[in-house]
Amino acid sequence: MVRLRVLPPKVVAHIAAGQVIDYPVSIVKELLENALDAHAHTIRLSLEEGGNSRIIMADDGVGMTKEELQLCAQAHTTSKLQSVEDLSDIRTYGFRGEGLASITHVSRMKISSRCWDDPIGWTIEKRGKIASEPTPSGMRPGTSISIDQLFEEIPARKKFLRAASTERKSILQLIHKYLLTMDDVGIQVYDGTKEIFSCPRNRSREERLGLLLGDDVAASAFFIETEVRGAHIVVYLAHPKHARKSMSYGYVIVNGRPVALPECTTTIKEAYGSLLEPRFYPEYAVFITADPRDVDCNIDPKKQRVQLLHQNEILRALQEAIIKAIRTPFSVTTDPGVVRDRSMDTYSAALAREDKVLWTPHTRKSKNKEVLQVFNTYLIYEENDRLFLFDQHAAHERILFDQIQDDYYNKHSQPILLEKPQLCELSARDIHEIEELLPLFRNIGFAIDIFNNSTLRVDAVPQWAKRRSLRTVLTACLDDILSSPIGHFTSDQQTHLTLSYVACRSAIKAGDLLSSKEREALLNKVLTLDHHYTCPHGRPLVIELTRTYFEKLFKRT
Ligand SMILES: Nc1ncnc2c1ncn2[C@@H]1O[C@H](COP(=O)(O)OP(=O)(O)OP(=O)(O)O)[C@@H](O)[C@H]1O
Ligand SMILES: [Mg+2]
């Protein structure tokens, strides 16, 4: 019995098409990229039922001749690529010659196109491999493609089509992403007869960013530019107060192509440091322009990811530039002076102002009021018609962190020479890792050397690390470095992480029962903090509830 057989071409085509086209949004993506590759200036997208019933994309790009029209929806047919060498120098969105063919395998397509030099255009209809003869079409130059009967012949797929509203939303999200790359292109999107989105031609990048993130977010965003390994990086970063709970508010554009690069979000989140709460993500747009030969676009059937030759260096440069620019977490200035431009200093000042709104330092007036502890974790304190709830661990951690940091940066950053060298036993793997990172460790004040493959020799430690277990401090540093998506931190970042680690380990824990004296002492110290309202890891430190809040709660107002 022969069980092994070659699949019929139609099944092969369906399988291949399924990898490119899953929902209407993937059809829109293919059509949009084709229109952009055809140098369109105006694009009109019309949907019916969020694209589930019909999608029509019309552009005023270069158009196709009658002969090209007959060829364009055949598999492996493209005007954008000719040789294997071209694959390593891709400058267009499309290059595989598969987009239109894949769509015709899962739907019915009608294409009309006219070149600018031709007096008339032509129309064909296609489904799978069957195409109609071209018929003349009176139309403006450009191309119009209409898709319907989506997944009609593939019931397994059709039943997974999502609600029209869901499709509409994901199509709009796609358009938004591409907006950042469409500087010279205007677009209108209709669902039925209703215009659901439009952006005119010749809108600046900042204006487009305003459309994407909201004007106020874009207006308070700040701008960084840097270069590394021939790659030019431009970043627009939103103020941390606009942080979102989803990672999807970060946009990465590589050589004009919107791509998914989650490492970029992680990198930026880490650069923001404790300005962001742990489960919040920054809003940003990053534009990377690199030599096309350093970018591999051919790594996924949907062309949503790319591989950058110098990705780690690019991300590291990005992170360094951001840290330098926002000067976090070390020197967020407390000068509330208002400057209206969007320079880095203004940004830092703005941060400080934001913090102040949330947490105004003040001296305690009603000293006779007792500080209560609940759940052995939170402190409660009342003043001026306000109730303050402190997280005892977070509060103490912030106090210690500020002290240790002040100690490290302002007073004595000279390492302490140990009376006699100490040997620190670590795993071979840790030693191996530390060996690669020796300059970084030395940079932050550790005079260390590899003694043998499981021991470190330590001659000096930074001030803040004295009297602490060497092993714990060193492995903590190492873990932080290795958990970074880019493998290395800058020494400033590393120092921040290490200091916050030390503060965290040394702080009062949640669950620790505090005496009334300890509660008083902690509260009095918290009140001297000037602008921080989060612990060094970004968790909130204090919650403030007003008397009005309680009155509303008990329906007294
Ligand atoms: N809107 C358009 N205007 C002008 N020509 C177009 C348009 N859409 C498609 N074409 C032509 O049809 C060809 C095939 O398009 P298709 O999308 O199938 O492949 P591709 O864009 O070359 O590569 P990919 O499969 O990666 O998208 C294109 O190379 C282009 O020459
Ligand atoms: Mg294409």
Coordinates of C-alpha atoms and ligand atoms in Angstrom, one line a residue:
M1 CA 0.0 0.0 0.0
V2 CA 1.4 3.4 -1.0
R3 CA 0.7 6.0 1.6
L4 CA 3.2 8.6 0.6
R5 CA 2.1 10.8 -2.3
V6 CA 2.8 14.2 -3.8
L7 CA 0.1 16.7 -3.0
P8 CA -2.0 18.1 -5.9
P9 CA -0.8 21.6 -6.9
K10 CA -4.1 23.2 -5.7
V11 CA -3.6 21.9 -2.2
V12 CA 0.0 23.1 -2.3
A13 CA -1.1 26.5 -3.4
H14 CA -3.8 26.7 -0.6
I15 CA -1.2 25.7 2.0
A16 CA 1.3 28.3 0.8
A17 CA -1.4 31.0 0.5
G18 CA -2.6 30.2 4.1
Q19 CA 0.8 31.2 5.4
V20 CA 0.6 34.6 3.9
I21 CA -3.2 35.3 4.1
D22 CA -5.1 34.4 7.3
Y23 CA -7.5 37.3 7.8
P24 CA -8.6 40.3 5.7
V25 CA -6.0 42.4 7.4
S26 CA -3.3 40.4 5.7
I27 CA -4.9 41.1 2.3
V28 CA -4.9 44.8 3.1
K29 CA -1.3 44.6 4.0
E30 CA -0.3 43.0 0.7
L31 CA -2.4 45.5 -1.3
L32 CA -1.1 48.5 0.6
E33 CA 2.5 47.5 0.2
N34 CA 2.0 47.0 -3.5
A35 CA 0.4 50.5 -3.8
L36 CA 3.4 52.0 -1.9
D37 CA 5.9 50.1 -4.1
A38 CA 4.0 51.5 -7.1
H39 CA 4.8 55.1 -5.8
A40 CA 1.1 55.9 -5.2
H41 CA 0.4 59.4 -3.7
T42 CA -3.2 58.7 -2.9
I43 CA -4.7 55.5 -1.7
R44 CA -8.4 54.7 -1.0
L45 CA -9.4 51.6 0.9
S46 CA -13.0 50.5 1.0
L47 CA -14.2 47.7 3.2
E48 CA -17.5 45.9 3.5
E49 CA -18.2 44.3 6.8
G50 CA -14.8 45.2 8.1
G51 CA -13.2 43.5 5.0
N52 CA -14.9 40.1 5.6
S53 CA -17.2 40.7 2.5
R54 CA -15.2 42.9 0.3
I55 CA -11.9 44.9 0.2
I56 CA -11.2 47.4 -2.5
M57 CA -7.9 49.3 -2.7
A58 CA -7.4 51.9 -5.3
D59 CA -4.2 53.8 -5.9
D60 CA -2.7 56.4 -8.3
G61 CA 0.6 54.6 -8.7
V62 CA 2.5 53.7 -11.8
G63 CA -0.1 51.2 -12.9
M64 CA 0.4 48.1 -15.1
T65 CA 0.4 47.4 -18.8
K66 CA -2.1 44.9 -20.2
E67 CA 0.7 42.3 -20.3
E68 CA 1.8 42.9 -16.8
L69 CA -1.8 42.7 -15.6
Q70 CA -2.1 39.2 -17.0
L71 CA 1.1 38.1 -15.2
C72 CA 0.9 39.9 -11.9
A73 CA -1.3 37.4 -10.0
Q74 CA 0.7 34.4 -11.0
A75 CA 2.9 32.8 -8.4
H76 CA 6.5 33.9 -8.3
T77 CA 5.9 36.9 -10.5
T78 CA 7.5 40.2 -9.5
S79 CA 8.9 43.4 -10.9
K80 CA 10.9 43.9 -7.8
L81 CA 13.5 41.2 -7.7
Q82 CA 15.5 39.4 -10.3
S83 CA 18.4 37.5 -8.8
V84 CA 19.5 35.8 -5.6
E85 CA 21.9 38.8 -5.1
D86 CA 18.9 41.2 -5.1
L87 CA 17.6 39.3 -2.0
S88 CA 20.3 40.8 0.1
D89 CA 19.6 44.3 -1.0
I90 CA 15.8 44.8 -0.7
R91 CA 14.5 48.3 -1.0
T92 CA 10.8 47.6 -1.7
Y93 CA 8.1 46.2 0.5
G94 CA 7.4 43.3 -1.8
F95 CA 10.0 40.9 -3.3
R96 CA 8.6 37.4 -3.4
G97 CA 6.0 37.7 -6.2
E98 CA 3.5 35.8 -4.0
G99 CA 1.2 38.4 -2.5
L100 CA -1.4 38.6 -5.3
A101 CA -1.2 34.9 -6.2
S102 CA -1.8 34.0 -2.5
I103 CA -4.8 36.2 -2.4
T104 CA -6.3 34.7 -5.6
H105 CA -6.0 31.2 -4.0
V106 CA -8.3 32.2 -1.2
S107 CA -10.7 34.6 -2.8
R108 CA -12.0 36.2 -6.1
M109 CA -9.9 39.1 -7.4
K110 CA -10.7 41.8 -9.9
I111 CA -7.8 44.0 -11.0
S112 CA -8.0 47.1 -13.1
S113 CA -4.9 49.0 -14.0
R114 CA -3.7 51.7 -16.3
C115 CA -0.2 53.1 -16.8
W116 CA 0.1 56.9 -16.9
D117 CA 1.2 56.8 -20.6
D118 CA -1.6 54.5 -21.7
P119 CA -4.9 56.0 -23.0
I120 CA -7.0 53.3 -21.4
G121 CA -6.7 50.7 -18.7
W122 CA -7.5 47.0 -18.5
T123 CA -9.4 44.7 -16.2
I124 CA -9.1 41.0 -15.4
E125 CA -10.7 38.7 -12.9
K126 CA -8.9 35.9 -11.3
R127 CA -9.6 33.0 -8.9
G128 CA -6.9 30.5 -8.3
K129 CA -5.1 29.9 -11.5
I130 CA -8.1 30.8 -13.7
A131 CA -8.0 34.2 -15.2
S132 CA -10.4 36.0 -17.5
E133 CA -9.3 37.7 -20.7
P134 CA -8.4 41.4 -20.2
T135 CA -11.2 43.8 -21.0
P136 CA -10.7 47.6 -21.7
S137 CA -11.5 49.8 -18.8
G138 CA -12.1 53.6 -18.8
M139 CA -10.3 54.6 -15.6
R140 CA -7.8 57.0 -14.2
P141 CA -4.1 56.0 -14.2
G142 CA -3.3 53.7 -11.3
T143 CA -4.5 50.4 -10.0
S144 CA -7.7 49.2 -8.3
I145 CA -8.0 45.8 -6.8
S146 CA -11.2 44.3 -5.5
I147 CA -11.4 41.2 -3.4
D148 CA -14.5 39.2 -2.4
Q149 CA -15.7 35.7 -1.6
L150 CA -12.9 35.4 0.9
F151 CA -12.1 31.8 1.9
E152 CA -15.2 30.7 0.0
E153 CA -13.4 27.5 -1.0
I154 CA -11.7 26.9 2.3
P155 CA -14.4 26.4 4.9
A156 CA -11.8 25.5 7.6
R157 CA -10.5 29.1 7.3
K158 CA -13.8 30.8 6.7
K159 CA -15.3 29.7 10.0
F160 CA -12.4 31.4 11.8
L161 CA -13.1 34.8 10.3
R162 CA -13.6 37.3 13.1
A163 CA -16.3 39.8 13.8
A164 CA -16.4 42.8 11.4
S165 CA -15.6 45.2 14.2
T166 CA -12.5 43.1 15.2
E167 CA -11.3 43.0 11.5
R168 CA -11.9 46.7 11.1
K169 CA -9.9 47.4 14.2
S170 CA -6.9 45.3 13.1
I171 CA -7.0 46.9 9.6
L172 CA -6.9 50.3 11.2
Q173 CA -4.0 49.4 13.4
L174 CA -2.2 48.2 10.3
I175 CA -2.8 51.4 8.5
H176 CA -1.7 53.4 11.5
K177 CA 1.6 51.6 11.6
Y178 CA 2.2 52.3 7.9
L179 CA 1.3 55.9 8.4
L180 CA 4.7 56.6 9.8
T181 CA 6.3 55.5 6.6
M182 CA 3.9 57.2 4.2
D183 CA 5.3 60.7 4.3
D184 CA 4.2 61.6 0.8
V185 CA 1.0 59.5 0.6
G186 CA -2.5 60.4 1.6
I187 CA -5.0 57.6 2.6
Q188 CA -8.7 57.4 3.1
V189 CA -10.4 54.3 4.6
Y190 CA -14.1 53.6 4.3
D191 CA -16.3 50.9 5.8
G192 CA -19.4 50.8 3.7
T193 CA -20.1 54.5 2.9
K194 CA -18.6 55.8 6.1
E195 CA -15.1 57.2 6.2
I196 CA -13.4 55.6 9.2
F197 CA -9.9 57.1 8.8
S198 CA -8.1 59.6 6.7
C199 CA -4.7 61.2 6.6
P200 CA -4.0 63.7 3.8
R201 CA -0.8 63.8 1.8
N202 CA 2.2 65.8 2.9
R203 CA 1.6 65.6 6.6
S204 CA 4.9 65.8 8.5
R205 CA 6.2 62.8 10.5
E206 CA 5.3 64.7 13.7
E207 CA 1.8 65.2 12.6
R208 CA 1.5 61.6 11.7
L209 CA 2.8 60.6 15.1
G210 CA 0.1 62.8 16.5
L211 CA -2.4 60.7 14.7
L212 CA -0.9 57.6 15.9
L213 CA -0.3 58.4 19.6
G214 CA -2.7 61.3 20.1
D215 CA -1.6 64.9 19.7
D216 CA -0.9 65.5 23.4
V217 CA 1.2 62.4 23.7
A218 CA 3.1 63.3 20.5
A219 CA 3.5 66.9 21.6
S220 CA 5.1 66.0 24.9
A221 CA 7.2 63.2 23.2
F222 CA 10.8 64.0 22.9
F223 CA 13.2 63.3 20.2
I224 CA 16.6 61.5 20.1
E225 CA 18.9 60.9 17.2
T226 CA 22.0 58.7 17.2
E227 CA 24.2 56.7 14.8
V228 CA 25.9 53.4 15.2
R229 CA 27.5 51.1 12.7
G230 CA 26.3 53.1 9.8
A231 CA 22.7 52.9 11.1
H232 CA 20.8 56.1 11.7
I233 CA 18.4 55.9 14.6
V234 CA 15.6 58.4 15.3
V235 CA 13.4 57.9 18.4
Y236 CA 10.2 59.7 19.5
L237 CA 9.5 58.8 23.2
A238 CA 6.3 59.6 25.0
H239 CA 6.4 60.8 28.6
P240 CA 6.2 57.9 31.0
K241 CA 2.9 59.2 32.3
H242 CA 1.5 58.0 29.0
A243 CA 2.7 54.4 29.5
R244 CA 0.4 51.7 28.5
K245 CA -0.3 48.2 29.7
S246 CA 0.3 46.7 26.3
M247 CA 3.5 46.5 24.4
S248 CA 1.7 47.3 21.2
Y249 CA 2.1 51.1 21.5
G250 CA 5.7 51.0 20.3
Y251 CA 6.4 51.3 16.6
V252 CA 9.5 50.2 14.9
I253 CA 10.3 51.2 11.4
V254 CA 13.3 49.6 9.7
N255 CA 14.2 51.2 6.4
G256 CA 10.6 52.4 6.0
R257 CA 9.1 49.0 6.8
P258 CA 7.0 48.6 10.0
V259 CA 8.3 45.5 11.8
A260 CA 7.8 43.6 15.0
L261 CA 10.9 44.0 17.2
P262 CA 9.8 43.2 20.8
E263 CA 13.4 43.6 21.9
C264 CA 13.1 47.3 21.2
T265 CA 10.3 47.7 23.7
T266 CA 12.2 45.8 26.3
T267 CA 15.3 48.0 25.6
I268 CA 13.3 51.2 25.9
K269 CA 11.4 50.1 29.0
E270 CA 14.7 49.4 30.7
A271 CA 16.1 52.7 29.7
Y272 CA 13.1 54.4 31.3
G273 CA 14.0 52.5 34.5
S274 CA 11.9 53.2 37.5
L275 CA 10.0 55.9 35.7
L276 CA 7.7 53.1 34.5
E277 CA 5.8 50.7 36.7
P278 CA 6.6 47.1 36.1
R279 CA 3.7 46.1 33.9
F280 CA 3.6 49.3 31.9
Y281 CA 5.2 49.8 28.5
P282 CA 6.3 53.0 26.8
E283 CA 4.8 54.6 23.8
Y284 CA 7.4 55.3 21.2
A285 CA 8.3 55.3 17.5
V286 CA 11.8 54.2 16.5
F287 CA 13.1 54.7 12.9
I288 CA 16.1 52.8 12.0
T289 CA 17.7 53.5 8.6
A290 CA 20.5 51.0 7.8
D291 CA 22.2 49.8 4.7
P292 CA 19.7 47.5 3.1
R293 CA 22.5 44.9 2.8
D294 CA 22.6 44.8 6.6
V295 CA 18.9 44.0 6.9
D296 CA 17.4 40.6 6.1
C297 CA 13.7 41.0 5.2
N298 CA 13.3 37.4 4.1
I299 CA 12.9 35.6 7.4
D300 CA 9.1 35.2 7.7
P301 CA 6.4 34.6 5.1
K302 CA 4.4 37.7 6.3
K303 CA 7.5 39.9 6.1
Q304 CA 6.7 41.2 9.6
R305 CA 10.1 40.6 11.1
V306 CA 13.5 41.5 9.9
Q307 CA 17.0 40.6 11.0
L308 CA 19.4 43.4 11.6
L309 CA 23.1 42.6 11.2
H310 CA 24.1 44.8 14.1
Q311 CA 20.9 44.5 16.2
N312 CA 22.6 44.3 19.6
E313 CA 24.7 47.3 19.0
I314 CA 21.8 49.2 17.6
L315 CA 19.7 48.4 20.6
R316 CA 22.5 49.3 23.0
A317 CA 23.1 52.6 21.3
L318 CA 19.4 53.3 21.5
Q319 CA 19.3 52.5 25.2
E320 CA 22.4 54.6 25.9
A321 CA 21.0 57.6 24.0
I322 CA 17.7 57.4 25.9
I323 CA 19.3 57.1 29.3
K324 CA 21.6 60.0 28.5
A325 CA 18.7 62.1 27.3
I326 CA 16.2 61.6 30.1
R327 CA 19.0 61.3 32.7
T328 CA 17.1 58.7 34.5
P329 CA 17.2 57.6 37.2
F330 CA 20.0 59.6 38.5
S331 CA 19.4 63.2 37.9
V332 CA 15.9 64.0 37.2
T333 CA 16.1 67.7 38.0
T334 CA 13.9 69.1 40.7
D335 CA 14.1 72.5 39.1
P336 CA 10.4 73.2 38.2
G337 CA 11.4 76.0 35.7
V338 CA 9.2 75.8 32.7
V339 CA 10.9 75.8 29.4
R340 CA 8.6 75.3 26.4
D341 CA 10.8 73.6 23.9
R342 CA 11.2 69.8 23.8
S343 CA 14.9 69.6 24.8
M344 CA 16.2 66.9 27.1
D345 CA 16.4 69.2 30.0
T346 CA 12.9 70.2 29.6
Y347 CA 11.9 66.6 29.6
S348 CA 13.7 66.0 32.9
A349 CA 12.1 69.0 34.4
A350 CA 8.7 67.9 33.1
L351 CA 9.3 64.6 34.8
A352 CA 10.0 66.2 38.1
R353 CA 6.9 68.4 37.8
E354 CA 4.8 65.4 37.1
D355 CA 6.2 63.6 40.1
K356 CA 5.4 66.6 42.3
V357 CA 1.8 66.6 41.3
L358 CA 1.5 63.1 42.6
W359 CA 3.6 63.4 45.7
T360 CA 4.3 66.7 47.3
P361 CA 6.9 66.6 50.1
H362 CA 5.7 68.1 53.3
T363 CA 6.4 68.0 57.0
R364 CA 4.1 66.3 59.2
K365 CA 2.0 68.5 61.3
S366 CA -0.3 66.3 63.4
K367 CA 2.4 64.5 65.2
N368 CA -0.1 63.2 67.8
K369 CA -1.9 61.1 65.2
E370 CA -0.7 57.5 65.4
V371 CA 0.8 55.7 62.4
L372 CA -1.0 52.4 62.0
Q373 CA 0.2 49.2 60.3
V374 CA -2.1 46.9 58.5
F375 CA -1.5 43.4 57.2
N376 CA 2.1 43.9 58.5
T377 CA 2.7 45.5 55.2
Y378 CA 1.1 48.9 54.9
L379 CA 1.3 52.0 57.0
I380 CA -1.7 54.3 57.3
Y381 CA -1.4 57.9 58.3
E382 CA -3.9 60.8 58.3
E383 CA -3.4 64.4 57.7
N384 CA -5.3 67.4 56.5
D385 CA -8.4 65.5 55.3
R386 CA -6.2 63.0 53.5
L387 CA -5.3 59.4 54.2
F388 CA -1.9 58.2 53.1
L389 CA -1.3 54.5 52.5
F390 CA 2.3 53.5 52.3
D391 CA 3.8 50.2 51.2
Q392 CA 6.4 49.8 53.9
H393 CA 8.8 47.8 51.7
A394 CA 8.6 50.1 48.7
A395 CA 9.0 53.2 50.9
H396 CA 12.0 51.9 52.8
E397 CA 13.5 50.6 49.5
R398 CA 13.2 54.1 48.0
I399 CA 14.8 55.7 51.1
L400 CA 17.7 53.3 51.1
F401 CA 18.1 53.6 47.3
D402 CA 18.3 57.4 47.5
Q403 CA 20.8 57.2 50.3
I404 CA 23.0 54.6 48.7
Q405 CA 22.9 56.4 45.4
D406 CA 23.8 59.7 47.0
D407 CA 26.6 58.0 48.7
Y408 CA 27.8 56.5 45.5
Y409 CA 27.5 59.4 43.2
N410 CA 28.1 62.4 45.4
K411 CA 30.4 61.6 48.2
H412 CA 32.8 58.8 47.7
S413 CA 32.8 56.8 44.5
Q414 CA 36.3 55.5 45.3
P415 CA 36.2 51.7 45.8
I416 CA 37.1 50.4 49.2
L417 CA 40.4 48.5 49.2
L418 CA 39.8 45.3 51.2
E419 CA 42.3 44.6 54.0
K420 CA 43.3 41.4 52.3
P421 CA 42.1 40.0 49.0
Q422 CA 39.0 37.8 49.3
L423 CA 38.2 34.7 47.2
C424 CA 34.7 34.4 46.1
E425 CA 33.4 31.0 45.0
L426 CA 31.0 31.0 42.1
S427 CA 29.8 28.5 39.5
A428 CA 32.0 27.9 36.5
R429 CA 29.3 29.2 34.3
D430 CA 29.1 32.5 36.4
I431 CA 32.8 32.9 36.3
H432 CA 32.8 32.4 32.5
E433 CA 30.0 35.0 32.2
I434 CA 31.8 37.4 34.6
E435 CA 35.0 37.0 32.7
E436 CA 33.4 38.4 29.6
L437 CA 32.0 41.3 31.6
L438 CA 35.1 42.2 33.6
P439 CA 35.4 45.7 32.3
L440 CA 31.9 46.4 33.2
F441 CA 32.3 45.1 36.8
R442 CA 35.5 47.1 37.1
N443 CA 33.7 50.2 35.9
I444 CA 31.3 50.0 38.7
G445 CA 33.9 49.8 41.3
F446 CA 34.8 46.1 41.7
A447 CA 38.5 45.3 41.5
I448 CA 38.2 41.7 40.5
D449 CA 40.1 39.0 38.7
I450 CA 39.6 35.5 37.7
F451 CA 41.4 33.3 40.2
N452 CA 40.5 30.0 38.7
N453 CA 37.5 28.6 36.8
S454 CA 35.3 28.7 39.9
T455 CA 36.8 31.4 42.0
L456 CA 37.1 35.2 41.8
R457 CA 39.7 37.2 43.5
V458 CA 38.3 40.5 44.9
D459 CA 40.6 43.3 45.9
A460 CA 38.2 46.2 46.2
V461 CA 34.5 46.8 46.2
P462 CA 32.4 49.9 45.7
Q463 CA 31.3 51.8 48.9
W464 CA 27.8 50.7 48.7
A465 CA 28.8 47.0 48.5
K466 CA 30.8 47.0 51.7
R467 CA 29.6 44.7 54.5
R468 CA 27.5 42.8 52.0
S469 CA 27.9 39.3 50.8
L470 CA 30.2 39.5 47.8
R471 CA 28.6 36.5 46.2
T472 CA 25.1 37.9 46.5
V473 CA 26.1 41.3 45.1
L474 CA 28.1 39.8 42.2
T475 CA 25.6 37.2 41.1
A476 CA 22.8 39.8 41.4
C477 CA 24.7 42.1 39.1
L478 CA 25.3 39.2 36.7
D479 CA 21.7 38.1 36.6
D480 CA 20.6 41.6 35.8
I481 CA 23.0 41.9 33.0
L482 CA 22.1 38.5 31.5
S483 CA 18.4 39.1 31.7
S484 CA 18.8 42.2 29.6
P485 CA 17.5 41.5 26.1
I486 CA 20.7 43.0 24.6
G487 CA 23.0 41.1 26.8
H488 CA 24.9 44.1 28.2
F489 CA 23.9 47.2 30.2
T490 CA 25.7 50.4 30.2
S491 CA 27.6 50.9 33.3
D492 CA 25.2 53.6 34.5
Q493 CA 22.3 51.2 34.1
Q494 CA 24.2 48.4 35.8
T495 CA 25.0 50.6 38.7
H496 CA 21.4 51.6 39.0
L497 CA 20.3 48.0 38.9
T498 CA 22.9 46.9 41.5
L499 CA 22.1 49.8 43.8
S500 CA 18.4 49.1 43.6
Y501 CA 19.1 45.5 44.3
V502 CA 21.1 46.3 47.4
A503 CA 18.3 48.7 48.5
C504 CA 15.7 46.0 47.9
R505 CA 17.6 43.3 49.8
S506 CA 18.3 45.6 52.8
A507 CA 14.8 47.1 53.1
I508 CA 12.1 46.2 55.6
K509 CA 10.0 43.5 54.0
A510 CA 6.2 43.1 53.5
G511 CA 5.1 41.0 56.5
D512 CA 7.6 42.5 59.0
L513 CA 5.8 43.7 62.1
L514 CA 7.0 47.2 63.0
S515 CA 7.1 48.7 66.5
S516 CA 5.4 52.1 66.8
K517 CA 8.9 53.7 67.0
E518 CA 9.9 52.0 63.7
R519 CA 6.6 53.1 62.1
E520 CA 7.2 56.7 63.2
A521 CA 10.8 56.7 62.0
L522 CA 9.9 55.2 58.6
L523 CA 7.1 57.7 58.0
N524 CA 9.3 60.7 59.0
K525 CA 11.9 59.6 56.5
V526 CA 9.3 59.0 53.8
L527 CA 8.1 62.5 54.2
T528 CA 11.5 63.9 53.4
L529 CA 11.6 62.3 50.0
D530 CA 11.4 65.0 47.5
H531 CA 9.9 63.8 44.3
H532 CA 9.8 60.1 44.0
Y533 CA 6.5 58.3 44.2
T534 CA 7.7 54.9 43.2
C535 CA 10.2 52.5 44.5
P536 CA 13.4 52.0 42.5
H537 CA 11.7 49.2 40.5
G538 CA 8.8 51.6 39.6
R539 CA 6.1 50.2 41.9
P540 CA 3.9 52.8 43.6
L541 CA 5.0 53.8 47.1
V542 CA 2.2 55.8 48.4
I543 CA -1.6 56.1 47.7
E544 CA -3.4 59.2 48.8
L545 CA -7.1 59.2 49.5
T546 CA -9.1 62.3 50.2
R547 CA -12.0 62.8 52.7
T548 CA -14.2 63.5 49.7
Y549 CA -13.4 60.1 48.3
F550 CA -14.6 58.4 51.4
E551 CA -17.7 60.6 51.5
K552 CA -18.5 59.6 48.0
L553 CA -17.9 56.0 48.9
F554 CA -20.4 56.1 51.7
K555 CA -22.8 58.3 49.7
R556 CA -22.6 61.2 52.1
T557 CA -22.4 63.8 49.4
Ligands
LIG1 N1 -0.9 48.4 -7.0 C1 0.0 48.0 -8.0 N2 0.4 48.9 -8.8 C2 1.4 48.6 -9.8 N3 1.8 47.3 -9.9 C3 1.4 46.4 -9.0 C4 0.4 46.7 -8.0 N4 0.2 45.6 -7.3 C5 1.0 44.6 -7.9 N5 1.7 45.1 -8.9 C6 2.6 44.3 -9.7 O1 2.4 43.0 -9.5 C7 3.5 42.3 -9.1 C8 3.2 41.1 -8.2 O2 2.6 41.6 -7.0 P1 2.7 40.7 -5.7 O3 2.2 41.5 -4.5 O4 2.1 39.4 -6.0 O5 4.3 40.5 -5.5 P2 5.4 41.5 -5.0 O6 4.9 42.7 -4.5 O7 6.4 41.6 -6.2 O8 6.1 40.6 -3.9 P3 5.5 40.1 -2.5 O9 4.9 38.8 -2.8 O10 6.6 40.1 -1.6 O11 4.4 41.1 -2.2 C9 4.4 43.3 -8.4 O12 5.8 43.0 -8.4 C10 4.1 44.6 -9.3 O13 4.9 44.6 -10.4
MG2 MG 3.4 42.6 -3.0

